[in-house]
Each structure stands twice: as structure tokens, then as C-alpha cells.
mmCIF file of C-alpha atoms and ligand atoms in Angstrom:
data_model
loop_
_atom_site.group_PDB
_atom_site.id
_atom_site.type_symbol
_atom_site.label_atom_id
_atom_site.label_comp_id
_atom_site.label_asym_id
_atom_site.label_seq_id
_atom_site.Cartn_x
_atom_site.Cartn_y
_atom_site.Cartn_z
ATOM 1 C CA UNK A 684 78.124 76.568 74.989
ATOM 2 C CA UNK A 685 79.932 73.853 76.870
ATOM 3 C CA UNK A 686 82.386 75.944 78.587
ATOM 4 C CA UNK A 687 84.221 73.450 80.555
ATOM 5 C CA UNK A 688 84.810 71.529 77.186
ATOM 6 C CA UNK A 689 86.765 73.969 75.423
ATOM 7 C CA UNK A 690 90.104 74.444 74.717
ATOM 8 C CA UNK A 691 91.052 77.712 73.805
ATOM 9 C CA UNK A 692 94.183 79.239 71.839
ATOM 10 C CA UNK A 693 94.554 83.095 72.362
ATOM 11 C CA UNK A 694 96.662 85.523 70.549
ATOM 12 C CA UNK A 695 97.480 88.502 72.140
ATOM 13 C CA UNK A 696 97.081 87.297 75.062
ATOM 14 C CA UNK A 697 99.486 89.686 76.735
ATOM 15 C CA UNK A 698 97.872 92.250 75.978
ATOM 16 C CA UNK A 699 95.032 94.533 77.223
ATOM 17 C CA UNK A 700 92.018 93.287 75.508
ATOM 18 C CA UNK A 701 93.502 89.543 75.410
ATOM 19 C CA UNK A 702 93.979 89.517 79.144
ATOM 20 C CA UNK A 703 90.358 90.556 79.939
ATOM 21 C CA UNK A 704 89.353 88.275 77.555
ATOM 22 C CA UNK A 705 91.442 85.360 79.290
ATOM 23 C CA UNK A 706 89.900 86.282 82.821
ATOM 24 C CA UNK A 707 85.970 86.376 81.536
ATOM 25 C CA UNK A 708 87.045 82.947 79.738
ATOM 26 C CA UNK A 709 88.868 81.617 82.227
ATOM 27 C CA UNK A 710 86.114 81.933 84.734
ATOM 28 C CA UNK A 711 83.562 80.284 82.497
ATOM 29 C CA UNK A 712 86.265 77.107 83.056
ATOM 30 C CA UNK A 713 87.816 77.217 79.643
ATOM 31 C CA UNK A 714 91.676 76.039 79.281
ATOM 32 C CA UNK A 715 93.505 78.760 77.711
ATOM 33 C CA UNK A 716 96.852 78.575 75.522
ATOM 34 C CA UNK A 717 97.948 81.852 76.308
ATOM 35 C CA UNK A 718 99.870 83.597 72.946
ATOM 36 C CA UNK A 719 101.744 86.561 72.957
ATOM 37 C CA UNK A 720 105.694 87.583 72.768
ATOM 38 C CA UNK A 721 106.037 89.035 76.363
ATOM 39 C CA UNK A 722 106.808 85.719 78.547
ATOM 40 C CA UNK A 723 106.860 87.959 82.156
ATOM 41 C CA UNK A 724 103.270 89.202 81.193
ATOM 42 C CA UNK A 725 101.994 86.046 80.065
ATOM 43 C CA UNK A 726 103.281 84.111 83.345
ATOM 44 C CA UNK A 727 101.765 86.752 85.450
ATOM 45 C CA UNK A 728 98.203 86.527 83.732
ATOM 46 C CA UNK A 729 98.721 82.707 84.185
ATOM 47 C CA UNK A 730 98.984 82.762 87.405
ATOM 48 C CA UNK A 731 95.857 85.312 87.981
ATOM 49 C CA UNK A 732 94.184 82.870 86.412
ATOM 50 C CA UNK A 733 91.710 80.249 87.925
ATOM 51 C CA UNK A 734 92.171 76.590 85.984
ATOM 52 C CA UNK A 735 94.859 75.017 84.072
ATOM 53 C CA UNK A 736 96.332 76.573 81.473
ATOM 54 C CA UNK A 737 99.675 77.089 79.302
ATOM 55 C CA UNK A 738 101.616 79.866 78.153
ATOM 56 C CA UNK A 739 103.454 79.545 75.203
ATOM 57 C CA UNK A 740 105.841 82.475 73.803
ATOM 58 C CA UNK A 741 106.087 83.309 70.271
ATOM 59 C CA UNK A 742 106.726 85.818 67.502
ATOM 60 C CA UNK A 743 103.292 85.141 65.636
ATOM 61 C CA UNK A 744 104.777 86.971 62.624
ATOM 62 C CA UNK A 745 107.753 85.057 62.549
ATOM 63 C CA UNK A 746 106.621 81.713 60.333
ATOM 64 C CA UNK A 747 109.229 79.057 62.167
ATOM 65 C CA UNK A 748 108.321 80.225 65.466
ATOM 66 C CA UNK A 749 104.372 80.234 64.414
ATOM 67 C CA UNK A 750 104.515 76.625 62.548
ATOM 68 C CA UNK A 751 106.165 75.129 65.859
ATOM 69 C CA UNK A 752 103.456 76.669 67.871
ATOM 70 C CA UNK A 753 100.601 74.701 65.362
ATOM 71 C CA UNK A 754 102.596 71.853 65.661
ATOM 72 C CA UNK A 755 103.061 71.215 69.401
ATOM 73 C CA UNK A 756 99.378 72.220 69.921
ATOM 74 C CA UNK A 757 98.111 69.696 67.032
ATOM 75 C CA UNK A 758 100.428 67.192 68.818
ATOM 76 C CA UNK A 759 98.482 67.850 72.276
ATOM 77 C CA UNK A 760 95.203 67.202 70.806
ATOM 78 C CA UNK A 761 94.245 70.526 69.253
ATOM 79 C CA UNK A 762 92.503 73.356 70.245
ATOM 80 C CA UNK A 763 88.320 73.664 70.202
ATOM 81 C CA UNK A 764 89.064 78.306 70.123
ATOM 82 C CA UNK A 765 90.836 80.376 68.199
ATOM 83 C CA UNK A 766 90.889 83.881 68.847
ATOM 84 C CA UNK A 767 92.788 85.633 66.711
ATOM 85 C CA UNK A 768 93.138 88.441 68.823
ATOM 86 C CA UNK A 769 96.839 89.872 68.519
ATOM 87 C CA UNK A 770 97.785 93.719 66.702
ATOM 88 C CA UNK A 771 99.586 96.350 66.228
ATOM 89 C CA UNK A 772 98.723 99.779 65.072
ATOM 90 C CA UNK A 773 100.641 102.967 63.992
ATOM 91 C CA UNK A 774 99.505 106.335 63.511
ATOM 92 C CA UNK A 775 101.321 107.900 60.410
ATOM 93 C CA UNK A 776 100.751 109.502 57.077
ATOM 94 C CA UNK A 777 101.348 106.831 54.272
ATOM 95 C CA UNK A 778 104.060 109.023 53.170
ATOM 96 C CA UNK A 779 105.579 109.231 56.418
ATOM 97 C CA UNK A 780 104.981 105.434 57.447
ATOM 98 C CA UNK A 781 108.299 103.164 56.320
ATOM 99 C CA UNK A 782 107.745 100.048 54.456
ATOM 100 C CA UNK A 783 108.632 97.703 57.193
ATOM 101 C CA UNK A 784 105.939 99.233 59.000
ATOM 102 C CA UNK A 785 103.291 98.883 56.375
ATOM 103 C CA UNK A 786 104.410 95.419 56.135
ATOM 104 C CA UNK A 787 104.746 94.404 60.008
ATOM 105 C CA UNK A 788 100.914 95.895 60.303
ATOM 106 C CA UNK A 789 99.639 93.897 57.461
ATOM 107 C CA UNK A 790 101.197 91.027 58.421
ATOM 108 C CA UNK A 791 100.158 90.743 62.465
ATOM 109 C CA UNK A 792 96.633 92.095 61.826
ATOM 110 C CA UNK A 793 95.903 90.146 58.847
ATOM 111 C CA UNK A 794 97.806 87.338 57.722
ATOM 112 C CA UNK A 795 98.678 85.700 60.889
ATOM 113 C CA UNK A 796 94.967 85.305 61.668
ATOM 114 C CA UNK A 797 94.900 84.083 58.274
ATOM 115 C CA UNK A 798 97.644 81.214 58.622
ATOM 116 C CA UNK A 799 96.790 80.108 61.616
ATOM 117 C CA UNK A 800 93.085 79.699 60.888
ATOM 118 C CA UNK A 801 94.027 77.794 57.645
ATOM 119 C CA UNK A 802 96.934 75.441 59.481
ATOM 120 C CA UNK A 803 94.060 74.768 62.830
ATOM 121 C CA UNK A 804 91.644 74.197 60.434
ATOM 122 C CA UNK A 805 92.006 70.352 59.356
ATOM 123 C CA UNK A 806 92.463 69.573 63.687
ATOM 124 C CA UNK A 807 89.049 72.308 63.979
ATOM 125 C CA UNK A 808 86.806 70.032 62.002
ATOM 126 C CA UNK A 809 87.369 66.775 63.551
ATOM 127 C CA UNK A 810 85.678 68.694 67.077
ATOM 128 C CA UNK A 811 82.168 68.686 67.026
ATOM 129 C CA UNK A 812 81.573 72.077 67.428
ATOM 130 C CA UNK A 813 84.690 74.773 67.014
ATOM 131 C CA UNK A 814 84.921 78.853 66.805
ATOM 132 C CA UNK A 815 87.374 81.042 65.314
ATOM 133 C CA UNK A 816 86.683 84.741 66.356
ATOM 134 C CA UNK A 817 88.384 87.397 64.905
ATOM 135 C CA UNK A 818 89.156 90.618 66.683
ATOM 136 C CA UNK A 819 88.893 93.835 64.065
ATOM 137 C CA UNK A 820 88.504 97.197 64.859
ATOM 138 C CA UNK A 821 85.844 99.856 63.807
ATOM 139 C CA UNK A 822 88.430 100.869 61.881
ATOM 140 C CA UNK A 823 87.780 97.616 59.582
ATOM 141 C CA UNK A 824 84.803 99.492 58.278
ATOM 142 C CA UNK A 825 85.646 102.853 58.456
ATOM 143 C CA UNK A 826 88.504 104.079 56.615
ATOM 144 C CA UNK A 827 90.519 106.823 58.698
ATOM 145 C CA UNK A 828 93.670 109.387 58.215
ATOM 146 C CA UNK A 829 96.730 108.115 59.655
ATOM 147 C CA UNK A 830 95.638 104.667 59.567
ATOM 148 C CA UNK A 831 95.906 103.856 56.641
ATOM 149 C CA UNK A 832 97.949 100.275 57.016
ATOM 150 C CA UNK A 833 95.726 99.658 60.226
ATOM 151 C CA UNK A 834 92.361 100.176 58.486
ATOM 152 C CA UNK A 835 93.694 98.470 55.458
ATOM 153 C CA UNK A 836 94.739 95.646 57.858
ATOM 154 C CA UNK A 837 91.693 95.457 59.304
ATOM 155 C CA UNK A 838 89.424 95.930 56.379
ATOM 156 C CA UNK A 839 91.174 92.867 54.985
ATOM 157 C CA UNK A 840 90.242 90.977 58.242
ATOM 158 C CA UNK A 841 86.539 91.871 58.100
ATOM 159 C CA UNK A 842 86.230 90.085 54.485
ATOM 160 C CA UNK A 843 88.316 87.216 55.820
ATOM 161 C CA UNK A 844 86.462 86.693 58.168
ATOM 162 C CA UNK A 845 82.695 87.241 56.097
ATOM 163 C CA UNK A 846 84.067 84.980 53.488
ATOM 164 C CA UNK A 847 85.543 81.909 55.734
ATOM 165 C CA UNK A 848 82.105 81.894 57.653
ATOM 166 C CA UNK A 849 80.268 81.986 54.407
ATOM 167 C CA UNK A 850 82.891 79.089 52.877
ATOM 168 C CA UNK A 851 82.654 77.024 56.478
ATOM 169 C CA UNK A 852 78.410 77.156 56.762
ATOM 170 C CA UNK A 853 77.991 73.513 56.179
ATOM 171 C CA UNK A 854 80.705 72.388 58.580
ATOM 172 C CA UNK A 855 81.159 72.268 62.569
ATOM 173 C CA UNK A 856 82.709 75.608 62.351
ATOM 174 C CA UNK A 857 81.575 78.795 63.822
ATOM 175 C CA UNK A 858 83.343 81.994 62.793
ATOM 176 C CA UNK A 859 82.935 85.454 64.107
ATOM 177 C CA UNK A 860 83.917 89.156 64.326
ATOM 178 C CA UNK A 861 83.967 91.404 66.538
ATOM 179 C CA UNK A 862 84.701 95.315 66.435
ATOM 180 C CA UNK A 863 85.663 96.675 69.538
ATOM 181 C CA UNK A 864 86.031 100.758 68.729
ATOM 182 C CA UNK A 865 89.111 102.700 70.854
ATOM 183 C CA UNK A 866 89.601 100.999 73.987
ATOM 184 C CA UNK A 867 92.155 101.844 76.959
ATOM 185 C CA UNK A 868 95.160 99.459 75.701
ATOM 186 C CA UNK A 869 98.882 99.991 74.550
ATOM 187 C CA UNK A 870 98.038 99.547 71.331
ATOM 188 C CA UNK A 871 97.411 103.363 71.638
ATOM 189 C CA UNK A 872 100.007 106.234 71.572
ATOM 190 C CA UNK A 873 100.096 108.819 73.461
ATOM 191 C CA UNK A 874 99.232 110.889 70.662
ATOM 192 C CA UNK A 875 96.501 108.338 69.942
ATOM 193 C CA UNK A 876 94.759 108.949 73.147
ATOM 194 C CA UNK A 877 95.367 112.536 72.771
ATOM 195 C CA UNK A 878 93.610 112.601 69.180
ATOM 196 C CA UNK A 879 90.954 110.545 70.571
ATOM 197 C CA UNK A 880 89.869 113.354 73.559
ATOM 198 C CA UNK A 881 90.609 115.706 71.129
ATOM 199 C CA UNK A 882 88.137 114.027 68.350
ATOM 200 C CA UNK A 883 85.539 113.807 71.664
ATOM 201 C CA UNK A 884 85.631 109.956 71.032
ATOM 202 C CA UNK A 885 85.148 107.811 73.872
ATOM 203 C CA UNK A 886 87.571 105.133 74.808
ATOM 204 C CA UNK A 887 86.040 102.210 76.588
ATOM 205 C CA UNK A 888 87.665 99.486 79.083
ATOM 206 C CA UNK A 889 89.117 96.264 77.834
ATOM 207 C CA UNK A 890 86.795 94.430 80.508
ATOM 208 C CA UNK A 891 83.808 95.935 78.258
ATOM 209 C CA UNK A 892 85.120 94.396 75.175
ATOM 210 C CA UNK A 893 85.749 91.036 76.929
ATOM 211 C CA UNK A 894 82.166 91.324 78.212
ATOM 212 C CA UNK A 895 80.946 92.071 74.552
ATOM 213 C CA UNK A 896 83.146 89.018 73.058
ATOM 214 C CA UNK A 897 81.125 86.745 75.934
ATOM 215 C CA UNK A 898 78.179 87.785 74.321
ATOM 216 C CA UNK A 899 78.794 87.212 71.039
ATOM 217 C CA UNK A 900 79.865 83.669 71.971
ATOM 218 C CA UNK A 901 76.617 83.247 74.133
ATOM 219 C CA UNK A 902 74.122 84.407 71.936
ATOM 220 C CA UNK A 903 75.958 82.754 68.590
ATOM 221 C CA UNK A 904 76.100 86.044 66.640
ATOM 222 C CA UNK A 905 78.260 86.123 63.521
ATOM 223 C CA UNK A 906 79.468 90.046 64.310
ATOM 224 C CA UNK A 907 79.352 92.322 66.128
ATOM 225 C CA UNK A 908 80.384 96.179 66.588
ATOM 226 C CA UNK A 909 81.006 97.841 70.182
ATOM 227 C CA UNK A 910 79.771 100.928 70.747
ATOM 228 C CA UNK A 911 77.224 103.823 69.977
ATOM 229 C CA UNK A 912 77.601 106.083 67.614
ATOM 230 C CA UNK A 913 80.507 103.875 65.672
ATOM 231 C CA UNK A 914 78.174 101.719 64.997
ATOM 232 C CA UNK A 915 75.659 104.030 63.344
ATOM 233 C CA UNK A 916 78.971 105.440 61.733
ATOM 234 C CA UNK A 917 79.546 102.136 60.036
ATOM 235 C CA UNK A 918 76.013 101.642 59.057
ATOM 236 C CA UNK A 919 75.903 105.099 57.304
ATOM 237 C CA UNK A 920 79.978 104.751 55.432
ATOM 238 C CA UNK A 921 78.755 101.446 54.289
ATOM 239 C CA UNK A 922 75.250 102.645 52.386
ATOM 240 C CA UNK A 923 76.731 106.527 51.945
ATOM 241 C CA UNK A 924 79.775 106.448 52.602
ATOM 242 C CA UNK A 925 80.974 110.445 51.154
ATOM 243 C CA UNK A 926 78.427 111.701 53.850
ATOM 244 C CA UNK A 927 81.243 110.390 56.288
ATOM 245 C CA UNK A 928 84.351 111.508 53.945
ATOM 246 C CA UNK A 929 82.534 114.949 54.545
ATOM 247 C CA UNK A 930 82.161 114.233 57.837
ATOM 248 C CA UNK A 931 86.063 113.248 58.525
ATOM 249 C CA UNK A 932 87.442 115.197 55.914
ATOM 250 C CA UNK A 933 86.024 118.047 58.498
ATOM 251 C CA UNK A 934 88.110 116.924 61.480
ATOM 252 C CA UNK A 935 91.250 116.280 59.171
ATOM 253 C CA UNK A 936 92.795 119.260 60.817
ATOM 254 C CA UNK A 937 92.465 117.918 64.476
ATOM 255 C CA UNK A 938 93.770 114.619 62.944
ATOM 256 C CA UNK A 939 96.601 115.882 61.217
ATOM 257 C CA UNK A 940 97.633 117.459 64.439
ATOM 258 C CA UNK A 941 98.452 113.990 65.951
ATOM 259 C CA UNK A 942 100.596 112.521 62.961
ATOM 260 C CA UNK A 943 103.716 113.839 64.105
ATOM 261 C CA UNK A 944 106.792 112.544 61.374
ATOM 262 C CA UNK A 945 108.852 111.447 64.338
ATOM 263 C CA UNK A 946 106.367 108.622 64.893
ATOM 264 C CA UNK A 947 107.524 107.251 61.784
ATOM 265 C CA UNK A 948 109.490 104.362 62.582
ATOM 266 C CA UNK A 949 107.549 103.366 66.088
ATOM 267 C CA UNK A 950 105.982 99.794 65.836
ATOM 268 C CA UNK A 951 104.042 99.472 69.069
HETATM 269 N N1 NAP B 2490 92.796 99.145 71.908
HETATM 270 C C1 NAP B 2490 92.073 99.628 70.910
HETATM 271 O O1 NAP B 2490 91.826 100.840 70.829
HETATM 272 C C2 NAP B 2490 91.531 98.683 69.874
HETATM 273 C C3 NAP B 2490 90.420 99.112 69.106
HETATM 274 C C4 NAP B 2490 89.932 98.259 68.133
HETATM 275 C C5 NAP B 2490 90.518 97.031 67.934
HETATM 276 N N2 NAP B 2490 91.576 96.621 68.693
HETATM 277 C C6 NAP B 2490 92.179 95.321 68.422
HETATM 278 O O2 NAP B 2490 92.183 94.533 69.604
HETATM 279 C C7 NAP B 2490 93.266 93.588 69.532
HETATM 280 C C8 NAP B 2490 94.029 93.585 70.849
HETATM 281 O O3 NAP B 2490 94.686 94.828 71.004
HETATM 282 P P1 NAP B 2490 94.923 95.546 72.414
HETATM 283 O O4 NAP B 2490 94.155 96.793 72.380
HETATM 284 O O5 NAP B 2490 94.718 94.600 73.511
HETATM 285 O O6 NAP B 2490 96.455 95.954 72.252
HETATM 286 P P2 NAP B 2490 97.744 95.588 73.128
HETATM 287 O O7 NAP B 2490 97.458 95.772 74.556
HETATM 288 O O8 NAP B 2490 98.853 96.356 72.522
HETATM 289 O O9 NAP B 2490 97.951 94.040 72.844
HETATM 290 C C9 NAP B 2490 98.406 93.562 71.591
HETATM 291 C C10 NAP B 2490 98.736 92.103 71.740
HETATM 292 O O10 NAP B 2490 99.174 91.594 70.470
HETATM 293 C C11 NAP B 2490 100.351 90.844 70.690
HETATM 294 N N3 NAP B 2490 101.203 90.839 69.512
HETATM 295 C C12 NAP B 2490 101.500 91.875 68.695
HETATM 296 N N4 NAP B 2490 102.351 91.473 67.740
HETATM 297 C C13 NAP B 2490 102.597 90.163 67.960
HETATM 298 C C14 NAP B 2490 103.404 89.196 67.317
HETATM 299 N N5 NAP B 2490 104.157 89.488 66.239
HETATM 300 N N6 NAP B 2490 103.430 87.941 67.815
HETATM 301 C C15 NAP B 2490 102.702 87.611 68.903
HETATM 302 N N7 NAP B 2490 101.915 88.488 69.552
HETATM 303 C C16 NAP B 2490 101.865 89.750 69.092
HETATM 304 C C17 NAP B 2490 101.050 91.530 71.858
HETATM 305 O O11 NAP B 2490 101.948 90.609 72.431
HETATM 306 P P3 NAP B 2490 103.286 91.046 73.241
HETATM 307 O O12 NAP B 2490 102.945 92.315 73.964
HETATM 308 O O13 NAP B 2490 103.497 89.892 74.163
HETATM 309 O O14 NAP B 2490 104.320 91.238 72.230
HETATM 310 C C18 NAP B 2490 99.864 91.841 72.750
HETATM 311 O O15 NAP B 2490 99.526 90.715 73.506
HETATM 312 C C19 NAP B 2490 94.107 93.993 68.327
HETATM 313 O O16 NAP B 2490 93.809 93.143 67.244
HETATM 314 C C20 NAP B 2490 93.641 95.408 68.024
HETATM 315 O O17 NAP B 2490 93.797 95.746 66.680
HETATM 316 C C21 NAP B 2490 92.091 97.419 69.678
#
């Protein structure tokens, strides 16, 4: 990988895993676009930062402010990254979870990634060599209560992203995935950390998942999943998966304890 030579465009950049994975980029020498709606936090990770790079603000799910973004970058030359990194999440029964929020989730987690990749893609292919990598979640192969629009989010992402690196094989193109598991972000609640303890399930640091997404860039892997056991987990749910319904279905209780109503409305 000709670090130096790349041009990188970041979603989420604001954010706790994006901003770890901005520092372990930026110190390789890559030039960053730095994505993400918060303009005070995106300045202030700019600045951190060693090399040039640019901030731009937008509302990914909003399609005018997301079609100017492709089209001033395009007009700069392109970008030679795309990490499709940005997400929300929300902890709620379906019943208790309000359309807009169903809606909001599936649309940051999955389709952005999707429209983006498809409007950079044309500008991708005339690089010699390009990568999109997509950020999932072990929750985009393990289906969980109270997550329902976040695993289905996710899921969705997963076979995006195994289908557009199947579909892009003969081309200049590398596309990836990577699955951090519950990391120390705001993505999480309160009550989302608290299940998480309560569950025994270990949170790691966003610097570990930026250090795992180096990895997978270094060594050219296709996917990968942070974290043992999730990673057995997944192995297991995909071959057998009503071992794990047993297995969850046992720790529904604990979960159930976390989905208050009143978090029905919150989009984090
Ligand atoms: N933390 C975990 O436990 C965990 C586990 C597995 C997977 N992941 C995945 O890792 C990725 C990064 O999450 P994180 O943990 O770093 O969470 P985070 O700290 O909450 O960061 C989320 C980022 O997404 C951006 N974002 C959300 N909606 C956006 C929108 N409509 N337009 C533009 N930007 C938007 C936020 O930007 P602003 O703040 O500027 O609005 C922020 O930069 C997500 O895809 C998440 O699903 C996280």
C-alpha cells in the first residue's frame, strides 16, 4: 500500500471509531476528507492531525447535502478511500421503536454507504488501485433483541458489501468489511453499556478497531471480525444458528431489562 498516494474520504469521522481511524491513517501520510455533521469536532480532529487534510460538514442522510459533497470531491480530483464508516444505533423493542427511527437507522447504516459507493464509483475506477471498506458490526451477523433495525441495518451492509466485491473482482477495486464488536463510543447508551457489563461482554477501545482496520488494509483481507468469542459466535449462528437463539433466547431477560420504552424516540 502506497500510503502517501492516497486520498481518503471518511464518514463518521467525528466520531469515536472514525477519529482513531483518521489518526492511524493520518500517520501512515494519507490525506483525509474528514465527514461527519459535528463541524467543532471535525475542526478539532483536523487540527490533531499531522498532514493536509479537509473537513467537510454534512448530513450524509440528507440526499442534497450528500450529492454536493460527491460533487465538489469529483470536481477536486476524486478520492482513492472510501470508508463508509458513519452510524447510528438504538436500543428498542420493534414495537416500541417509531418509524422514523427504523427509517433514520436503515438509512445511515445502509443506504448511505450504498449511494455513495455507487456515485464514487465511475471517479474509483479511473485510479489504479482504489478501496471501499465498510464498517459493520458483529451485529451484521448475529441477529440480537432490541436491535432489531441496527442488525437489520447491518445485516444488509454485510451482503452489500459480499456482493459489490464479488461484482467488482475484475476491476481496480478493492472492497472490504470489517466487524468491530462493542467498542467504547457514543454510539452506545447508557443503558447500552450497562447491558453490555451486565451480558459480561467486553467493550474494546476505538484505537483497537483502528489498529484492526490497518490490518485489514495491510494484509489485503476481504473481512474481517474483531474479537474473541464474537467471532466464534458468528461462525457457529451462521452453520447452527438455533444453538445461538438458545443461547440468547437465555439472556433475553437481562436484555429486556435494558429496553426501557422511554428510549423510544432517542436517535443517537
Ligand atoms: N461503538 C460500537 O460499539 C460499534 C460496534 C460495532 C460497529 N460499530 C460501527 O462503527 C461505526 C462508527 O461508530 P462509532 O462507534 O464511532 O459511533 P459514534 O462515536 O457515535 O460515531 C458515529 C459517527 O457517525 C456520524 N453520523 C451519524 N449519522 C450521520 C449522518 N446522518 N450524516 C453524517 N454523519 C453521520 C457521526 O457524525 P456527527 O457526530 O458529526 O453527527 C459520527 O461521526 C458505525 O458504523 C457503527 O455502527 C460501532
Amino acid at each position: 500500500m502506497e500510503w502517501s498516494n492516497q486520498r481518503c474520504l471518511l464518514t463518521g469521522a467525528s466520531g469515536g471509531i472514525g477519529q482513531a481511524i483518521a489518526k492511524a491513517l493520518a500517520q501512515k501520510g494519507v490525506s483525509l476528507v474528514l465527514v461527519g455533521r459535528n463541524s467543532a469536532r471535525l475542526h478539532a480532529l483536523k487540527e490533531q492531525l499531522p498532514g493536509e487534510h479537509q473537513v467537510c460538514c454534512a448530513d450524509l442522510s440528507n440526499a442534497q447535502e450528500r450529492e454536493s459533497l460527491v460533487s465538489k470531491l469529483t470536481e477536486q480530483g476524486g478520492v482513492s478511500m472510501l470508508v463508509n464508516n458513519a452510524g447510528i444505533s438504538h436500543l428498542s423493542t420493534l414495537e416500541d421503536t417509531s418509524t422514523e427511527v427504523l427509517e433514520s437507522v436503515l438509512q445511515t447504516n445502509l443506504m448511505v454507504p450504498m449511494l455513495l459507493t455507487q456515485a464514487f464509483l465511475p471517479q474509483l475506477k479511473q485510479r489504479r488501485t482504489t478501496h471501499i471498506i465498510n464498517i459493520g458490526s458483529t451485529f451484521g451477523s448475529i441477529g440480537f433483541a432490541g436491535q432489531t433495525a441496527y442488525c437489520a441495518s447491518k445485516f444488509g451492509l454485510r451482503g452489500f458489501t459480499e456482493s459489490l466485491l464479488r461484482e467488482l473482482a475484475d476491476t481496480n477495486i478493492k472492497v472490504s468489511y470489517l466487524a468491530p464488536r462493542a467498542t467504547d463510543t457514543q454510539i452506545n447508551s447508557d443503558a447500552s453499556f450497562a447491558m453490555n457489563k451486565a451480558l459480561g461482554n467486553q467493550v474494546d477501545t476505538p484505537e483497537m478497531v483502528a489498529k484492526q482496520f490497518m490490518l485489514l488494509l495491510e494484509q489485503h483481507k476481504t473481512r474481517a471480525f474483531i474479537g474473541f468469542p464474537e467471532r466464534l459466535f458468528i461462525k457457529i449462528n451462521g452453520a447452527f444458528p438455533s444453538l445461538v437463539d438458545k443461547a440468547l433466547i437465555k439472556k433475553l431477560p437481562i436484555i429486556k431489562r435494558f429496553i426501557a420504552p422511554t428510549m423510544k424516540d432517542k436517535i443517537l
